[in-house]
Amino acid sequence: MKILSKAALRGRAAALVGPAALLGTFGLAAPAAQAADAAPTAQAAPTAQAAQTAPAAPAAHAGPALASAPAPEPPRFADGFGLTVVSQPNWADDKGRTFVFTVKSAEVPVYDAMRDQVPGEHVVMVTLPAGYDGAADSRYPVLYNLHGRGDLPNATWNQTIPERATDGVPLITVTPNGGGHGWYTNWVNPGSRGRQNWETFHLDQVIPFIDANLKTVPAKEGRAIAGHSMGGFGAFRYAEARPDLFSYVGSFSGGLDLQDPAQRAAVVGSGFLPDSGTPLVEPDAIFGPPVWPLDQVWNERSPAQNVGALRGMGIAMYSGDGGDLTDNPIQAVFEKGARGTAVTTAANLAKAGIPYRFADYGDGSTWAEGCTGKHAQEPCLQADMNDFVKLIAKRLTRS
């Protein structure tokens, strides 16, 4: 067998990089108005839109308004499971539902930081159900929500989408840092960065840490996992790697097929995009060489071809078809590609006799107002999350 040099591998990989690096990747985090490098984070002041929709002040004849009670203090976290707390939870706003905290981990000691990130610190955002503080004896199921490429865990829409979807639902939502191009896996060749063990960080550290510090149902029956784009890949990847941890998995326009050349280009290309984090990433850093016959890891970690591990789990996938290709064509092409990977995954699930739900909503016109079937549209993602939360609320255990 001919052994390819690293230079030769880079040459072959370059063929994968061009279109993806120029256009972005399937893992694009947010529409232009909410891209991670432009969107306010959860610590930021309320946006102008929020101010416009806030209730008007009472009329003069209505009498003085009653002051609302301040939110109780957020939970305090203790170090453990390999995580060191850098900053304790702080409420994202005065509603007292969502807080952010920061930890360090030796599994990902330094990562390729994006704007407003500290390379060795991991922000985690948590949304609690209403009444959490007063329900002393209650324990709640948890949804792990994985963000997309170039997105931040504490971006505004990673707060508002779960808050709306879980309004009145006894469910905790946790959005951990996944890096701008971490791809929810233990990297094969991280190089001088040191460990980039994102899978170990999330599954062996974050999950037990959350169970130890919050009132969760600390079992498979009390956990679901889902994500958008790169995060949809991560959700399926984690559920297949550790089916003992989750009872439901969901993908919102995730790139699920690492045997698809376009998806490989998306992964490789994400490492060449500064808005996903710097320094940039070698083509073989994350999953190893992306070309045959050295692509074993790509094949082993491809969700679409390893669905057997999901048997007995609830499964849901959501995707549009890009809609009108002349309207925001880049987002349309991303979504069309992501849908293709969902179609492949659905076919493999059906062949294996594993039940699943696939909301294949086309141009979005029948899915949600304002959804036109593009890859990173908030109305589409809100409808995805709303539907998924309804599904898991019927299945997850609360005590």
Coordinates of N, CA, C and O in Angstrom, one line a residue, residues 26 95 154 165 167 233 288 345 371:
F26 N -21.4 23.9 6.5 CA -22.8 23.5 7.0 C -22.9 23.9 8.5 O -24.0 24.0 9.0
K95 N -34.9 38.0 34.6 CA -36.0 37.0 34.6 C -35.6 35.9 35.6 O -36.6 35.2 36.0
N154 N -23.3 31.2 24.8 CA -24.1 32.2 25.4 C -24.5 33.3 24.4 O -24.8 34.4 24.8
A165 N -39.2 27.7 24.1 CA -39.6 26.3 23.9 C -39.9 25.6 25.2 O -40.8 24.7 25.3
D167 N -41.0 27.1 28.1 CA -41.9 27.9 29.0 C -43.0 27.0 29.5 O -43.8 26.4 28.8
F233 N -24.7 17.3 14.4 CA -23.7 16.2 14.3 C -23.3 15.7 15.7 O -23.3 14.5 16.0
G288 N -8.5 13.1 11.5 CA -7.4 12.4 10.8 C -7.5 12.8 9.3 O -8.3 13.6 8.9
T345 N -29.4 9.4 6.7 CA -29.5 8.9 8.0 C -30.9 8.2 8.2 O -31.0 7.1 8.8
C371 N -40.1 31.3 8.5 CA -39.2 30.3 8.1 C -39.3 30.0 6.6 O -40.4 29.8 6.1

